[in-house]
Coordinates of N, CA, C and O in Angstrom, one line a residue:
M1 N -19.1 20.1 12.3 CA -19.1 19.5 11.0 C -19.6 18.0 11.3 O -18.9 17.3 12.1
P2 N -20.5 17.5 10.6 CA -21.0 16.1 10.8 C -20.0 15.1 10.3 O -19.2 15.4 9.3
R3 N -19.9 13.9 10.9 CA -18.9 12.9 10.5 C -19.5 12.2 9.3 O -20.7 11.9 9.3
I4 N -18.7 12.0 8.2 CA -19.1 11.4 7.1 C -19.0 9.9 7.1 O -19.9 9.1 6.6
T5 N -17.9 9.4 7.7 CA -17.7 8.0 7.8 C -17.5 7.5 9.2 O -16.9 8.2 10.0
E6 N -18.1 6.4 9.5 CA -17.9 5.8 10.8 C -16.7 4.9 10.7 O -16.4 4.2 9.7
F7 N -15.9 4.9 11.7 CA -14.6 4.1 11.8 C -14.9 3.0 12.8 O -15.5 3.1 13.8
A8 N -14.2 1.8 12.4 CA -14.3 0.6 13.2 C -13.1 -0.2 13.0 O -12.6 -0.2 11.9
L9 N -12.6 -0.9 14.0 CA -11.6 -2.0 13.8 C -12.2 -3.3 13.5 O -13.3 -3.7 14.2
I10 N -11.8 -3.8 12.5 CA -12.4 -5.1 12.0 C -11.3 -6.2 12.0 O -10.2 -6.1 11.3
D11 N -11.5 -7.4 12.6 CA -10.7 -8.5 12.5 C -11.0 -9.2 11.2 O -12.1 -9.6 10.9
R12 N -9.9 -9.4 10.4 CA -10.0 -10.1 9.2 C -9.0 -11.2 9.1 O -7.9 -11.1 9.6
A13 N -9.2 -12.2 8.2 CA -8.3 -13.2 7.9 C -7.2 -12.7 7.0 O -7.4 -11.6 6.4
E14 N -6.1 -13.4 6.9 CA -5.1 -13.0 6.0 C -5.7 -12.8 4.6 O -6.5 -13.5 4.2
Q15 N -5.2 -11.8 3.9 CA -5.5 -11.5 2.5 C -4.4 -11.4 1.6 O -3.3 -10.8 1.9
P16 N -4.4 -12.0 0.4 CA -3.4 -11.9 -0.6 C -3.3 -10.4 -1.0 O -4.3 -9.8 -1.2
C17 N -2.1 -10.0 -1.3 CA -1.9 -8.6 -1.7 C -0.6 -8.5 -2.5 O 0.2 -9.4 -2.5
V18 N -0.5 -7.4 -3.2 CA 0.7 -7.1 -3.9 C 1.0 -5.7 -3.3 O 0.2 -4.8 -3.3
A19 N 2.3 -5.5 -3.0 CA 2.6 -4.2 -2.3 C 4.1 -3.8 -2.5 O 4.9 -4.6 -2.8
V20 N 4.4 -2.6 -2.3 CA 5.7 -2.0 -2.3 C 5.9 -1.5 -0.9 O 5.1 -0.8 -0.3
K21 N 7.2 -1.9 -0.3 CA 7.5 -1.4 1.0 C 8.7 -0.6 0.8 O 9.7 -1.0 0.2
E22 N 8.7 0.6 1.3 CA 9.8 1.6 1.1 C 9.9 2.6 2.3 O 8.9 2.9 2.9
R23 N 11.1 3.1 2.5 CA 11.4 4.1 3.5 C 11.3 5.5 2.7 O 11.8 5.6 1.5
T24 N 10.7 6.4 3.3 CA 10.5 7.7 2.6 C 10.3 8.8 3.6 O 9.8 8.6 4.7
P25 N 10.8 10.1 3.3 CA 10.5 11.2 4.2 C 9.0 11.5 4.1 O 8.4 11.3 3.0
V26 N 8.4 12.1 5.1 CA 7.0 12.4 5.0 C 6.7 13.3 3.9 O 5.7 13.2 3.2
A27 N 7.6 14.2 3.6 CA 7.3 15.2 2.5 C 7.2 14.5 1.1 O 6.5 15.0 0.2
Q28 N 7.8 13.3 0.9 CA 7.7 12.6 -0.3 C 6.7 11.5 -0.4 O 6.5 10.7 -1.3
L29 N 5.9 11.4 0.7 CA 4.9 10.3 0.8 C 3.8 10.5 -0.3 O 3.5 9.4 -0.9
P30 N 3.3 11.6 -0.6 CA 2.3 11.7 -1.7 C 2.9 11.3 -3.0 O 2.2 10.6 -3.8
A31 N 4.2 11.6 -3.3 CA 4.8 11.1 -4.6 C 4.9 9.6 -4.6 O 4.7 8.9 -5.6
L32 N 5.3 9.0 -3.4 CA 5.5 7.5 -3.4 C 4.1 6.9 -3.6 O 4.0 5.9 -4.4
I33 N 3.1 7.4 -2.9 CA 1.7 6.8 -3.0 C 1.3 7.0 -4.5 O 0.8 6.1 -5.1
G34 N 1.4 8.2 -5.1 CA 1.0 8.5 -6.3 C 1.6 7.6 -7.5 O 1.0 7.3 -8.5
S35 N 2.9 7.4 -7.2 CA 3.5 6.5 -8.3 C 3.4 5.1 -8.1 O 3.5 4.2 -9.0
S36 N 3.1 4.6 -6.9 CA 3.1 3.1 -6.6 C 1.7 2.6 -7.1 O 1.7 1.5 -7.7
F37 N 0.5 3.2 -6.8 CA -0.7 2.6 -7.2 C -0.9 2.3 -8.7 O -1.3 1.1 -9.0
P38 N -0.4 3.2 -9.6 CA -0.5 2.8 -11.0 C 0.4 1.6 -11.3 O -0.1 0.7 -12.1
K39 N 1.6 1.4 -10.7 CA 2.4 0.4 -11.0 C 1.9 -0.9 -10.6 O 1.9 -2.0 -11.2
L40 N 1.4 -0.9 -9.3 CA 0.7 -2.0 -8.7 C -0.6 -2.5 -9.5 O -0.8 -3.7 -9.7
G41 N -1.4 -1.5 -9.9 CA -2.5 -1.7 -10.7 C -2.2 -2.4 -12.0 O -2.9 -3.4 -12.5
A42 N -1.2 -1.9 -12.6 CA -0.7 -2.5 -13.9 C -0.3 -4.0 -13.7 O -0.6 -4.8 -14.6
Y43 N 0.4 -4.2 -12.6 CA 0.9 -5.6 -12.4 C -0.3 -6.5 -12.2 O -0.4 -7.6 -12.8
V44 N -1.2 -6.1 -11.3 CA -2.5 -6.9 -11.1 C -3.2 -7.1 -12.3 O -3.7 -8.3 -12.6
A45 N -3.4 -6.1 -13.1 CA -4.1 -6.2 -14.4 C -3.3 -7.1 -15.3 O -4.0 -8.0 -16.0
G46 N -2.1 -7.1 -15.4 CA -1.3 -8.0 -16.2 C -1.4 -9.5 -15.7 O -1.2 -10.4 -16.5
E47 N -1.8 -9.7 -14.5 CA -2.1 -11.1 -14.0 C -3.5 -11.5 -14.3 O -3.9 -12.6 -13.9
G48 N -4.3 -10.6 -15.0 CA -5.7 -10.9 -15.3 C -6.6 -10.8 -14.1 O -7.7 -11.4 -14.1
L49 N -6.2 -10.0 -13.1 CA -7.0 -9.8 -11.9 C -7.5 -8.4 -11.7 O -7.1 -7.5 -12.5
E50 N -8.4 -8.3 -10.8 CA -8.9 -7.0 -10.4 C -8.6 -6.9 -8.9 O -8.8 -7.9 -8.2
P51 N -8.4 -5.7 -8.3 CA -8.3 -5.7 -6.8 C -9.6 -6.1 -6.2 O -10.7 -5.9 -6.8
A52 N -9.4 -6.7 -5.1 CA -10.6 -7.2 -4.3 C -11.2 -6.2 -3.3 O -12.3 -6.5 -2.7
D53 N -10.4 -5.2 -3.0 CA -10.8 -4.3 -2.1 C -10.1 -2.9 -2.4 O -9.5 -2.8 -3.4
I54 N -10.2 -1.9 -1.5 CA -9.7 -0.6 -1.8 C -8.2 -0.7 -1.6 O -7.6 -1.5 -0.9
P55 N -7.5 0.2 -2.3 CA -6.0 0.2 -2.0 C -5.7 0.7 -0.5 O -6.6 1.2 0.1
Y56 N -4.5 0.4 -0.1 CA -4.2 0.7 1.3 C -2.8 1.2 1.3 O -1.9 1.1 0.5
V57 N -2.5 2.0 2.4 CA -1.2 2.5 2.8 C -1.1 2.1 4.3 O -1.9 2.4 5.1
R58 N 0.1 1.3 4.6 CA 0.1 0.9 6.0 C 1.5 1.5 6.4 O 2.6 1.3 5.8
F59 N 1.4 2.1 7.6 CA 2.6 2.8 8.2 C 3.3 1.8 9.2 O 2.7 1.4 10.2
L60 N 4.5 1.3 8.9 CA 5.1 0.3 9.6 C 6.0 0.8 10.7 O 6.3 0.2 11.7
D61 N 6.6 2.0 10.4 CA 7.6 2.6 11.3 C 7.5 4.1 11.2 O 7.8 4.7 10.1
M62 N 6.9 4.8 12.2 CA 6.8 6.3 12.2 C 7.6 6.9 13.2 O 7.4 8.0 13.6
G63 N 8.7 6.2 13.6 CA 9.6 6.8 14.6 C 10.4 8.0 14.1 O 10.8 8.9 14.9
D64 N 10.6 8.2 12.8 CA 11.3 9.3 12.3 C 10.6 9.8 11.0 O 10.5 9.1 10.1
M65 N 10.0 10.9 11.1 CA 9.3 11.5 10.0 C 10.1 11.7 8.7 O 9.5 11.9 7.7
D66 N 11.5 11.7 8.8 CA 12.3 11.8 7.7 C 12.6 10.4 7.1 O 13.4 10.3 6.2
N67 N 12.1 9.3 7.8 CA 12.5 8.0 7.3 C 11.4 7.0 7.7 O 11.6 6.0 8.3
L68 N 10.2 7.4 7.1 CA 9.0 6.5 7.4 C 9.2 5.2 6.6 O 9.6 5.1 5.5
L69 N 8.8 4.1 7.3 CA 8.7 2.8 6.6 C 7.2 2.6 6.3 O 6.4 2.5 7.2
V70 N 6.8 2.6 5.0 CA 5.4 2.4 4.6 C 5.2 1.3 3.6 O 6.2 0.9 2.9
E71 N 4.1 0.8 3.6 CA 3.6 -0.3 2.6 C 2.5 0.3 1.8 O 1.5 0.6 2.4
V72 N 2.6 0.3 0.5 CA 1.6 0.8 -0.4 C 1.1 -0.5 -1.2 O 2.0 -1.1 -1.8
G73 N -0.3 -0.8 -1.1 CA -0.6 -2.1 -1.8 C -2.0 -2.1 -2.2 O -2.9 -1.2 -1.9
L74 N -2.3 -3.2 -2.9 CA -3.7 -3.6 -3.4 C -4.0 -5.0 -2.9 O -3.1 -5.9 -2.9
I75 N -5.1 -5.2 -2.4 CA -5.6 -6.6 -2.0 C -6.1 -7.3 -3.2 O -6.9 -6.7 -4.0
G76 N -5.6 -8.5 -3.3 CA -6.2 -9.3 -4.4 C -7.3 -10.4 -4.0 O -7.4 -10.6 -2.9
A77 N -7.9 -10.8 -5.0 CA -9.0 -11.8 -4.8 C -8.4 -13.2 -4.6 O -9.1 -14.1 -4.0
R78 N -7.3 -13.5 -5.0 CA -6.6 -14.7 -4.9 C -5.1 -14.5 -4.9 O -4.6 -13.5 -5.3
P79 N -4.3 -15.4 -4.4 CA -2.9 -15.3 -4.3 C -2.3 -15.0 -5.6 O -2.7 -15.6 -6.6
L80 N -1.3 -14.1 -5.6 CA -0.5 -13.9 -6.9 C 0.8 -14.5 -6.8 O 1.3 -14.9 -5.7
K81 N 1.3 -14.9 -8.0 CA 2.7 -15.5 -8.0 C 3.7 -14.4 -7.4 O 3.5 -13.2 -7.6
A82 N 4.7 -14.9 -6.7 CA 5.6 -14.0 -6.0 C 6.4 -13.2 -7.0 O 7.1 -13.9 -7.9
V83 N 6.5 -11.9 -6.8 CA 7.4 -11.1 -7.6 C 8.0 -10.1 -6.6 O 7.4 -9.5 -5.8
L84 N 9.3 -9.9 -6.7 CA 10.1 -8.9 -6.0 C 10.4 -7.8 -6.9 O 11.0 -8.1 -7.9
F85 N 10.1 -6.6 -6.5 CA 10.5 -5.5 -7.2 C 10.7 -4.3 -6.3 O 10.2 -4.2 -5.3
E86 N 11.4 -3.3 -6.8 CA 11.6 -2.1 -6.0 C 11.4 -1.0 -6.9 O 11.6 -0.9 -8.1
L87 N 11.0 0.1 -6.3 CA 10.8 1.4 -7.1 C 12.2 2.0 -7.3 O 13.1 1.7 -6.4
P88 N 12.5 2.6 -8.3 CA 13.8 3.1 -8.5 C 14.2 4.2 -7.5 O 13.3 4.9 -7.0
A89 N 15.5 4.3 -7.2 CA 15.9 5.3 -6.2 C 15.7 6.7 -6.8 O 15.8 6.9 -8.0
K90 N 15.5 7.7 -6.0 CA 15.3 9.0 -6.4 C 16.7 9.7 -6.4 O 17.5 9.6 -5.5
A91 N 17.1 10.3 -7.5 CA 18.4 11.0 -7.7 C 18.3 12.3 -7.0 O 17.4 13.0 -6.8

């Protein structure tokens, strides 16, 4: 099967972003990602901005597949005012 996308490591300067950082089991990762992007997008739109690049998921700790530490975010074109928020706990 032919490769569709070429991969490369690119050095970039720091970029402003808005993100959610949360621990989750790998089985719940799709739900976390699926619920986070619309909330982040709504926040960015509420600030009158559009994302400057593609959304991202960053894996910060993969030592335990039942307790991954991930960051789900959007890159902004300019710094956003600081806002701290958390996704609600799952019952």
